């Protein structure tokens, strides 16, 4: 595994992996997806690179995918190539006039035998623990949110009695950490969602997804939170909603006993599931934002707007001009890193309100900052719809003049 990681690090040329940030692992996730067609979560990659303590061996899929990204057809081929390269070269014996009997080099023979046994054991663990292909028609899976507010408990109803193993899981979203072991002979499991959004819930048997379905967790109007672990701090509407804008003052954060330094809090505003879905192929969105906290560790004043869709979201990132290297933009199909793309037009001066807009013409997405084109990208090939809007401020910030249109008709307006 160490050799495979070294090959990947050499391919990426991002410097020492010890200095990689969370954004780097997210970018690596996208690079692997683009080249192999397999999505390994950023959390899985952090475990592989030792950022999270995890004692188990990677799965067969993970090993094969990493090997493919490193330039090999699969993990077995990679292992074989390393064995061949690590074996000492066979000496060329000179012909002599008289036959000479060579003594057996027991040290070398023991070394080769030990290496062979190690490779066999790795192969057994990584490849021989395969489960048979499952008939997904034998399984069922559905869900029902209990409220139209947050937090929201969801009742999952499932039938996994056909499972050949007791390893049956329900996964709330893309995040494998939000996965729970359930009784295969039971039919009901409940889970809680602390943030709204559009999720894909999954029923897994072993490592195979046998059923999945979309799950919309809506809000009752606007929701304001301070992102703390394990449960966010929820704001009352009158604490952040005014007649002309949304704004959570610094004093409002302090009243909740949330420290502002050295780890700057993340303030979020959500509105999900309260308007008709808007097709990404013909929409227009605009809003004014201002980040209002830039002290200490908040010097970059990172801000983003997210158009929540029924697929990958659209994000519009902002920050002070000197920090654009840390930005990440999502265009509905790809993750765009400020380390490899010029996102300098998303660097702003928060002394004044920043007007942000995003629209499509049926072929491309266009991002504008203060009326100037900042970025453009091709529309996703599949049909995608907008189902919600979210704002995030590292520190805190204000929002006004929110407009969302579809086919030149207003669908949603606020402040």
Tab-separated table of C-alpha atoms in Angstrom:
chain	number	residue	atom	x	y	z
A	1	UNK	CA	0.000	0.000	0.000
A	2	UNK	CA	2.875	2.374	0.798
A	3	UNK	CA	4.326	1.913	-2.693
A	4	UNK	CA	0.913	2.538	-4.296
A	5	UNK	CA	0.484	5.758	-2.305
A	6	UNK	CA	3.957	6.886	-3.327
A	7	UNK	CA	3.094	6.378	-7.006
A	8	UNK	CA	-0.108	8.393	-6.607
A	9	UNK	CA	1.710	11.204	-4.774
A	10	UNK	CA	4.314	11.306	-7.547
A	11	UNK	CA	1.552	11.457	-10.164
A	12	UNK	CA	-0.287	14.305	-8.399
A	13	UNK	CA	2.866	16.322	-7.637
A	14	UNK	CA	1.103	18.169	-4.799
A	15	UNK	CA	4.046	18.028	-2.441
A	16	UNK	CA	4.336	16.019	0.775
A	17	UNK	CA	1.055	14.290	1.640
A	18	UNK	CA	1.510	15.327	5.280
A	19	UNK	CA	0.698	18.890	4.192
A	20	UNK	CA	-2.450	17.987	2.226
A	21	UNK	CA	-5.609	19.761	3.362
A	22	UNK	CA	-9.227	18.595	3.347
A	23	UNK	CA	-9.671	20.335	-0.003
A	24	UNK	CA	-6.791	18.269	-1.438
A	25	UNK	CA	-8.513	15.023	-0.452
A	26	UNK	CA	-11.770	16.285	-2.002
A	27	UNK	CA	-9.862	17.123	-5.190
A	28	UNK	CA	-8.235	13.677	-5.156
A	29	UNK	CA	-11.706	12.150	-4.816
A	30	UNK	CA	-12.785	13.981	-7.983
A	31	UNK	CA	-9.591	13.065	-9.888
A	32	UNK	CA	-10.068	9.383	-9.076
A	33	UNK	CA	-13.736	9.559	-10.103
A	34	UNK	CA	-12.858	11.244	-13.413
A	35	UNK	CA	-10.168	8.674	-14.308
A	36	UNK	CA	-11.624	5.424	-12.951
A	37	UNK	CA	-15.371	6.058	-12.768
A	38	UNK	CA	-15.330	4.995	-9.101
A	39	UNK	CA	-16.045	7.417	-6.250
A	40	UNK	CA	-13.925	6.891	-3.137
A	41	UNK	CA	-15.085	9.283	-0.431
A	42	UNK	CA	-12.696	11.922	0.879
A	43	UNK	CA	-12.992	10.317	4.318
A	44	UNK	CA	-11.850	6.953	2.896
A	45	UNK	CA	-8.852	8.644	1.275
A	46	UNK	CA	-7.968	10.381	4.530
A	47	UNK	CA	-7.993	6.964	6.251
A	48	UNK	CA	-5.763	5.479	3.530
A	49	UNK	CA	-3.250	8.320	4.027
A	50	UNK	CA	-3.310	7.896	7.800
A	51	UNK	CA	-5.183	11.086	8.703
A	52	UNK	CA	-7.801	9.041	10.585
A	53	UNK	CA	-7.014	6.035	12.770
A	54	UNK	CA	-8.535	2.987	11.078
A	55	UNK	CA	-7.229	-0.535	11.678
A	56	UNK	CA	-9.119	-2.487	9.004
A	57	UNK	CA	-7.818	-3.376	5.545
A	58	UNK	CA	-9.221	-1.376	2.619
A	59	UNK	CA	-11.971	-3.040	0.621
A	60	UNK	CA	-11.391	-4.867	-2.662
A	61	UNK	CA	-13.018	-1.974	-4.561
A	62	UNK	CA	-10.782	0.598	-2.849
A	63	UNK	CA	-7.588	-1.372	-3.594
A	64	UNK	CA	-8.503	-1.921	-7.252
A	65	UNK	CA	-9.438	1.742	-7.711
A	66	UNK	CA	-6.199	3.044	-6.170
A	67	UNK	CA	-4.184	0.644	-8.309
A	68	UNK	CA	-6.002	1.809	-11.459
A	69	UNK	CA	-5.368	5.457	-10.576
A	70	UNK	CA	-1.684	4.588	-10.070
A	71	UNK	CA	-1.559	3.135	-13.602
A	72	UNK	CA	-2.309	-0.569	-13.175
A	73	UNK	CA	-5.340	-2.624	-14.336
A	74	UNK	CA	-6.104	-3.794	-10.801
A	75	UNK	CA	-4.584	-4.442	-7.370
A	76	UNK	CA	-3.496	-8.013	-8.214
A	77	UNK	CA	-1.471	-6.763	-11.185
A	78	UNK	CA	0.073	-4.039	-9.038
A	79	UNK	CA	1.113	-6.581	-6.369
A	80	UNK	CA	2.645	-8.897	-8.987
A	81	UNK	CA	4.607	-6.006	-10.487
A	82	UNK	CA	6.030	-5.125	-7.094
A	83	UNK	CA	7.054	-8.735	-6.404
A	84	UNK	CA	8.916	-8.926	-9.703
A	85	UNK	CA	10.632	-5.586	-9.150
A	86	UNK	CA	11.621	-6.448	-5.564
A	87	UNK	CA	13.173	-9.861	-6.337
A	88	UNK	CA	16.987	-9.747	-6.525
A	89	UNK	CA	18.351	-10.176	-10.036
A	90	UNK	CA	19.307	-13.696	-11.093
A	91	UNK	CA	23.081	-13.863	-11.311
A	92	UNK	CA	24.654	-14.785	-14.657
A	93	UNK	CA	26.957	-17.754	-14.137
A	94	UNK	CA	30.146	-17.958	-16.114
A	95	UNK	CA	30.879	-21.212	-17.934
A	96	UNK	CA	33.813	-23.083	-16.480
A	97	UNK	CA	35.874	-25.905	-17.827
A	98	UNK	CA	34.802	-28.142	-14.986
A	99	UNK	CA	31.292	-28.328	-13.470
A	100	UNK	CA	31.107	-26.561	-10.158
A	101	UNK	CA	28.529	-27.442	-7.497
A	102	UNK	CA	26.984	-24.358	-5.824
A	103	UNK	CA	25.793	-24.459	-2.251
A	104	UNK	CA	22.133	-23.485	-1.681
A	105	UNK	CA	21.758	-19.907	-0.456
A	106	UNK	CA	19.328	-20.621	2.365
A	107	UNK	CA	19.114	-16.951	3.456
A	108	UNK	CA	18.017	-15.824	0.013
A	109	UNK	CA	15.599	-18.753	-0.343
A	110	UNK	CA	13.996	-17.955	3.033
A	111	UNK	CA	13.626	-14.303	2.061
A	112	UNK	CA	11.864	-15.179	-1.192
A	113	UNK	CA	9.597	-17.715	0.537
A	114	UNK	CA	8.612	-15.204	3.207
A	115	UNK	CA	7.807	-12.583	0.595
A	116	UNK	CA	5.737	-15.082	-1.372
A	117	UNK	CA	3.717	-16.081	1.710
A	118	UNK	CA	3.054	-12.402	2.507
A	119	UNK	CA	1.766	-11.730	-0.996
A	120	UNK	CA	-0.482	-14.798	-0.856
A	121	UNK	CA	-1.983	-13.653	2.451
A	122	UNK	CA	-2.657	-10.161	1.054
A	123	UNK	CA	-4.314	-11.736	-1.967
A	124	UNK	CA	-6.527	-13.918	0.196
A	125	UNK	CA	-7.694	-10.992	2.316
A	126	UNK	CA	-8.134	-8.548	-0.529
A	127	UNK	CA	-9.642	-10.773	-3.191
A	128	UNK	CA	-10.996	-14.037	-1.893
A	129	UNK	CA	-13.532	-12.510	0.486
A	130	UNK	CA	-16.002	-11.912	-2.296
A	131	UNK	CA	-19.722	-12.101	-1.747
A	132	UNK	CA	-22.004	-13.581	-4.386
A	133	UNK	CA	-23.956	-11.289	-6.661
A	134	UNK	CA	-27.269	-10.397	-5.053
A	135	UNK	CA	-30.670	-10.222	-6.703
A	136	UNK	CA	-31.784	-6.684	-5.836
A	137	UNK	CA	-35.397	-7.527	-6.696
A	138	UNK	CA	-35.542	-9.502	-3.453
A	139	UNK	CA	-35.083	-6.334	-1.399
A	140	UNK	CA	-37.238	-3.273	-0.715
A	141	UNK	CA	-36.434	0.090	0.863
A	142	UNK	CA	-38.448	3.278	1.493
A	143	UNK	CA	-38.430	6.229	3.879
A	144	UNK	CA	-40.762	8.773	5.448
A	145	UNK	CA	-39.699	12.065	7.097
A	146	UNK	CA	-41.804	12.828	10.167
A	147	UNK	CA	-41.858	16.632	10.045
A	148	UNK	CA	-41.283	19.628	7.800
A	149	UNK	CA	-38.661	21.054	10.137
A	150	UNK	CA	-35.173	20.392	11.490
A	151	UNK	CA	-34.074	18.217	13.261
A	152	UNK	CA	-36.114	15.620	11.396
A	153	UNK	CA	-36.430	11.933	12.192
A	154	UNK	CA	-36.958	9.603	9.246
A	155	UNK	CA	-38.605	6.184	9.395
A	156	UNK	CA	-36.927	3.719	7.031
A	157	UNK	CA	-38.927	0.645	6.032
A	158	UNK	CA	-36.979	-2.206	4.485
A	159	UNK	CA	-37.014	-5.909	3.663
A	160	UNK	CA	-33.603	-7.580	3.691
A	161	UNK	CA	-34.631	-11.084	4.770
A	162	UNK	CA	-33.021	-12.543	1.630
A	163	UNK	CA	-29.583	-11.386	2.756
A	164	UNK	CA	-27.066	-14.253	3.020
A	165	UNK	CA	-25.270	-12.350	5.784
A	166	UNK	CA	-26.108	-10.358	8.913
A	167	UNK	CA	-24.103	-7.414	7.536
A	168	UNK	CA	-27.079	-5.280	6.498
A	169	UNK	CA	-26.728	-1.503	6.698
A	170	UNK	CA	-28.759	1.649	6.145
A	171	UNK	CA	-26.711	4.636	5.033
A	172	UNK	CA	-28.270	8.086	5.397
A	173	UNK	CA	-26.366	9.774	2.583
A	174	UNK	CA	-23.129	9.627	0.576
A	175	UNK	CA	-21.159	9.687	3.821
A	176	UNK	CA	-20.256	6.097	4.894
A	177	UNK	CA	-19.827	7.323	8.478
A	178	UNK	CA	-23.602	7.822	8.544
A	179	UNK	CA	-24.125	4.071	8.180
A	180	UNK	CA	-25.927	1.914	10.730
A	181	UNK	CA	-26.023	-1.878	11.112
A	182	UNK	CA	-29.644	-3.100	11.119
A	183	UNK	CA	-31.364	-6.403	11.826
A	184	UNK	CA	-31.897	-8.196	8.528
A	185	UNK	CA	-35.051	-9.848	9.884
A	186	UNK	CA	-36.545	-6.556	11.053
A	187	UNK	CA	-38.392	-4.039	8.873
A	188	UNK	CA	-38.040	-0.645	10.540
A	189	UNK	CA	-35.169	1.666	11.415
A	190	UNK	CA	-35.270	5.358	12.361
A	191	UNK	CA	-32.563	7.959	11.896
A	192	UNK	CA	-32.202	11.677	12.571
A	193	UNK	CA	-31.071	14.415	10.178
A	194	UNK	CA	-29.642	17.581	11.735
A	195	UNK	CA	-29.383	19.521	8.467
A	196	UNK	CA	-31.780	19.835	5.539
A	197	UNK	CA	-30.870	18.854	2.016
A	198	UNK	CA	-31.254	16.325	-0.754
A	199	UNK	CA	-29.842	12.903	0.104
A	200	UNK	CA	-29.634	9.446	-1.425
A	201	UNK	CA	-30.446	6.872	1.259
A	202	UNK	CA	-28.980	3.403	0.701
A	203	UNK	CA	-29.677	-0.163	1.796
A	204	UNK	CA	-26.487	-2.246	1.709
A	205	UNK	CA	-25.824	-5.943	2.098
A	206	UNK	CA	-22.161	-6.301	2.890
A	207	UNK	CA	-20.570	-3.803	0.522
A	208	UNK	CA	-23.212	-4.006	-2.205
A	209	UNK	CA	-25.925	-1.369	-2.552
A	210	UNK	CA	-29.133	-3.302	-3.167
A	211	UNK	CA	-31.570	-0.378	-3.018
A	212	UNK	CA	-31.329	3.422	-2.879
A	213	UNK	CA	-33.751	6.287	-3.267
A	214	UNK	CA	-33.856	10.098	-3.065
A	215	UNK	CA	-34.735	11.681	0.256
A	216	UNK	CA	-35.592	15.362	0.617
A	217	UNK	CA	-35.237	16.807	4.112
A	218	UNK	CA	-37.042	20.180	3.911
A	219	UNK	CA	-37.124	23.272	6.089
A	220	UNK	CA	-40.098	25.183	7.391
A	221	UNK	CA	-39.123	28.466	5.753
A	222	UNK	CA	-35.635	29.786	6.531
A	223	UNK	CA	-33.403	27.892	8.963
A	224	UNK	CA	-30.337	29.458	10.594
A	225	UNK	CA	-27.629	27.368	12.295
A	226	UNK	CA	-24.181	27.609	13.812
A	227	UNK	CA	-22.416	24.424	12.769
A	228	UNK	CA	-21.227	22.766	15.975
A	229	UNK	CA	-20.613	19.052	16.616
A	230	UNK	CA	-22.408	16.747	17.070
A	231	UNK	CA	-25.562	18.915	16.936
A	232	UNK	CA	-25.776	22.400	15.364
A	233	UNK	CA	-26.947	25.412	17.334
A	234	UNK	CA	-30.350	26.341	15.883
A	235	UNK	CA	-31.323	30.008	15.717
A	236	UNK	CA	-34.783	31.382	16.313
A	237	UNK	CA	-36.150	33.230	13.247
A	238	UNK	CA	-36.119	36.628	14.989
A	239	UNK	CA	-32.430	36.136	15.830
A	240	UNK	CA	-31.330	36.277	12.179
A	241	UNK	CA	-34.310	37.261	9.994
A	242	UNK	CA	-35.134	40.945	9.524
A	243	UNK	CA	-37.502	42.814	7.229
A	244	UNK	CA	-34.868	43.498	4.556
A	245	UNK	CA	-32.162	40.870	5.102
A	246	UNK	CA	-30.903	37.792	6.965
A	247	UNK	CA	-28.104	38.636	9.367
A	248	UNK	CA	-26.687	36.994	12.490
A	249	UNK	CA	-24.652	39.571	14.448
A	250	UNK	CA	-21.415	38.574	16.151
A	251	UNK	CA	-23.143	39.275	19.466
A	252	UNK	CA	-25.746	36.656	18.561
A	253	UNK	CA	-23.019	34.026	18.230
A	254	UNK	CA	-21.446	35.039	21.516
A	255	UNK	CA	-24.808	34.798	23.292
A	256	UNK	CA	-24.893	31.109	22.292
A	257	UNK	CA	-21.512	30.598	24.015
A	258	UNK	CA	-19.874	29.643	20.711
A	259	UNK	CA	-16.216	30.817	20.607
A	260	UNK	CA	-15.113	32.897	17.629
A	261	UNK	CA	-11.395	32.060	17.906
A	262	UNK	CA	-9.188	30.216	17.177
A	263	UNK	CA	-11.616	27.961	15.270
A	264	UNK	CA	-14.018	30.296	13.537
A	265	UNK	CA	-17.646	29.074	13.568
A	266	UNK	CA	-19.613	28.372	10.410
A	267	UNK	CA	-22.973	30.138	10.109
A	268	UNK	CA	-25.490	28.673	7.651
A	269	UNK	CA	-28.886	29.741	6.293
A	270	UNK	CA	-31.104	27.162	4.525
A	271	UNK	CA	-34.342	27.149	2.591
A	272	UNK	CA	-35.155	23.693	1.152
A	273	UNK	CA	-38.271	22.199	-0.392
A	274	UNK	CA	-40.384	25.365	-0.256
A	275	UNK	CA	-40.659	26.103	-3.983
A	276	UNK	CA	-41.310	24.113	-7.141
A	277	UNK	CA	-38.167	22.408	-8.486
A	278	UNK	CA	-36.352	24.625	-10.988
A	279	UNK	CA	-34.697	22.976	-14.028
A	280	UNK	CA	-30.990	23.703	-14.268
A	281	UNK	CA	-31.301	23.934	-18.038
A	282	UNK	CA	-33.105	27.301	-17.828
A	283	UNK	CA	-32.780	29.236	-14.588
A	284	UNK	CA	-31.476	32.501	-13.201
A	285	UNK	CA	-30.382	33.160	-9.604
A	286	UNK	CA	-29.088	36.324	-7.961
A	287	UNK	CA	-28.437	37.578	-4.451
A	288	UNK	CA	-26.417	40.115	-2.438
A	289	UNK	CA	-24.105	38.859	0.322
A	290	UNK	CA	-21.618	40.333	2.794
A	291	UNK	CA	-19.260	38.519	5.149
A	292	UNK	CA	-19.134	40.581	8.368
A	293	UNK	CA	-16.354	38.931	10.358
A	294	UNK	CA	-12.687	38.988	9.358
A	295	UNK	CA	-10.682	38.922	12.560
A	296	UNK	CA	-7.892	36.513	13.484
A	297	UNK	CA	-8.331	33.119	11.864
A	298	UNK	CA	-11.260	34.482	9.806
A	299	UNK	CA	-8.970	36.640	7.657
A	300	UNK	CA	-10.033	34.857	4.442
A	301	UNK	CA	-13.752	35.515	5.168
A	302	UNK	CA	-14.757	32.402	3.255
A	303	UNK	CA	-18.346	32.490	2.020
A	304	UNK	CA	-20.364	30.362	-0.350
A	305	UNK	CA	-23.810	30.068	-1.846
A	306	UNK	CA	-25.170	26.628	-2.635
A	307	UNK	CA	-27.982	25.842	-5.038
A	308	UNK	CA	-29.119	22.481	-3.662
A	309	UNK	CA	-30.112	20.132	-6.494
A	310	UNK	CA	-31.299	16.559	-6.848
A	311	UNK	CA	-27.728	15.702	-7.896
A	312	UNK	CA	-24.362	17.401	-7.345
A	313	UNK	CA	-25.025	20.966	-6.114
A	314	UNK	CA	-24.001	24.265	-7.669
A	315	UNK	CA	-21.750	26.299	-5.379
A	316	UNK	CA	-20.552	29.885	-5.711
A	317	UNK	CA	-17.525	30.463	-3.445
A	318	UNK	CA	-16.213	33.842	-2.276
A	319	UNK	CA	-13.322	35.030	-0.122
A	320	UNK	CA	-10.860	37.884	0.231
A	321	UNK	CA	-8.603	38.297	-2.784
A	322	UNK	CA	-5.525	36.821	-1.157
A	323	UNK	CA	-7.212	33.502	-0.335
A	324	UNK	CA	-8.643	32.373	-3.691
A	325	UNK	CA	-6.234	29.411	-3.804
A	326	UNK	CA	-8.373	27.788	-1.091
A	327	UNK	CA	-11.668	28.080	-3.000
A	328	UNK	CA	-13.627	25.112	-4.353
A	329	UNK	CA	-16.419	25.526	-6.911
A	330	UNK	CA	-19.024	22.923	-7.906
A	331	UNK	CA	-20.690	23.215	-11.310
A	332	UNK	CA	-23.178	20.345	-10.998
A	333	UNK	CA	-20.786	17.846	-12.586
A	334	UNK	CA	-17.276	18.610	-11.369
A	335	UNK	CA	-15.348	19.956	-8.410
A	336	UNK	CA	-13.111	22.880	-9.437
A	337	UNK	CA	-10.141	23.676	-7.199
A	338	UNK	CA	-8.637	27.131	-6.877
A	339	UNK	CA	-5.236	25.452	-6.723
A	340	UNK	CA	-5.487	24.343	-10.354
A	341	UNK	CA	-7.936	26.890	-11.808
A	342	UNK	CA	-7.952	30.675	-11.918
A	343	UNK	CA	-10.821	31.587	-9.588
A	344	UNK	CA	-9.420	35.048	-8.870
A	345	UNK	CA	-12.674	36.788	-9.832
A	346	UNK	CA	-14.274	35.174	-6.776
A	347	UNK	CA	-11.897	37.163	-4.577
A	348	UNK	CA	-13.823	40.190	-3.278
A	349	UNK	CA	-13.749	43.186	-0.959
A	350	UNK	CA	-16.484	42.877	1.650
A	351	UNK	CA	-16.487	46.592	2.404
A	352	UNK	CA	-19.618	46.706	0.223
A	353	UNK	CA	-22.383	44.265	-0.650
A	354	UNK	CA	-21.347	41.659	-3.241
A	355	UNK	CA	-23.842	40.884	-5.980
A	356	UNK	CA	-23.652	37.237	-7.026
A	357	UNK	CA	-25.555	35.604	-9.863
A	358	UNK	CA	-25.649	32.299	-11.686
A	359	UNK	CA	-27.714	31.406	-14.739
A	360	UNK	CA	-27.910	29.006	-17.659
A	361	UNK	CA	-28.823	29.307	-21.325
A	362	UNK	CA	-29.522	25.641	-21.979
A	363	UNK	CA	-25.875	24.907	-22.793
A	364	UNK	CA	-23.668	26.548	-20.182
A	365	UNK	CA	-23.640	27.864	-16.639
A	366	UNK	CA	-22.468	31.440	-16.134
A	367	UNK	CA	-21.220	32.782	-12.799
A	368	UNK	CA	-21.133	36.570	-12.328
A	369	UNK	CA	-19.651	38.601	-9.468
A	370	UNK	CA	-20.712	42.259	-9.316
A	371	UNK	CA	-21.915	42.041	-12.907
A	372	UNK	CA	-18.658	40.613	-14.313
A	373	UNK	CA	-18.345	37.094	-15.705
A	374	UNK	CA	-16.258	35.092	-13.222
A	375	UNK	CA	-16.563	31.540	-14.560
A	376	UNK	CA	-18.484	29.433	-17.046
A	377	UNK	CA	-18.998	25.691	-17.378
A	378	UNK	CA	-20.947	23.200	-19.448
A	379	UNK	CA	-24.325	22.138	-18.082
A	380	UNK	CA	-24.624	18.594	-16.697
A	381	UNK	CA	-25.720	16.171	-19.391
A	382	UNK	CA	-28.524	14.710	-17.305
A	383	UNK	CA	-31.626	16.536	-16.112
A	384	UNK	CA	-31.026	18.279	-12.791
A	385	UNK	CA	-33.387	20.492	-10.783
A	386	UNK	CA	-32.807	23.028	-8.002
A	387	UNK	CA	-34.720	22.178	-4.812
A	388	UNK	CA	-33.193	24.537	-2.247
A	389	UNK	CA	-30.821	27.394	-1.431
A	390	UNK	CA	-28.155	27.587	1.271
A	391	UNK	CA	-25.598	30.177	2.399
A	392	UNK	CA	-22.457	29.584	4.437
A	393	UNK	CA	-20.256	32.137	6.200
A	394	UNK	CA	-17.017	31.396	8.005
A	395	UNK	CA	-17.656	33.807	10.846
A	396	UNK	CA	-20.988	35.369	10.042
A	397	UNK	CA	-22.670	37.341	7.286
A	398	UNK	CA	-25.742	38.947	5.760
A	399	UNK	CA	-27.977	38.141	2.757
A	400	UNK	CA	-30.544	40.166	0.832
A	401	UNK	CA	-32.281	40.409	-2.586
A	402	UNK	CA	-32.685	36.683	-3.246
A	403	UNK	CA	-34.251	35.931	-6.626
A	404	UNK	CA	-34.719	32.591	-8.401
A	405	UNK	CA	-36.348	32.343	-11.823
A	406	UNK	CA	-37.263	29.545	-14.216
A	407	UNK	CA	-38.071	30.231	-17.852
A	408	UNK	CA	-37.981	33.982	-17.073
A	409	UNK	CA	-40.703	33.579	-14.423
A	410	UNK	CA	-40.047	34.238	-10.757
A	411	UNK	CA	-40.190	31.086	-8.631
A	412	UNK	CA	-38.784	32.360	-5.331
A	413	UNK	CA	-37.994	35.780	-3.847
A	414	UNK	CA	-36.934	36.879	-0.386
A	415	UNK	CA	-35.845	40.161	1.213
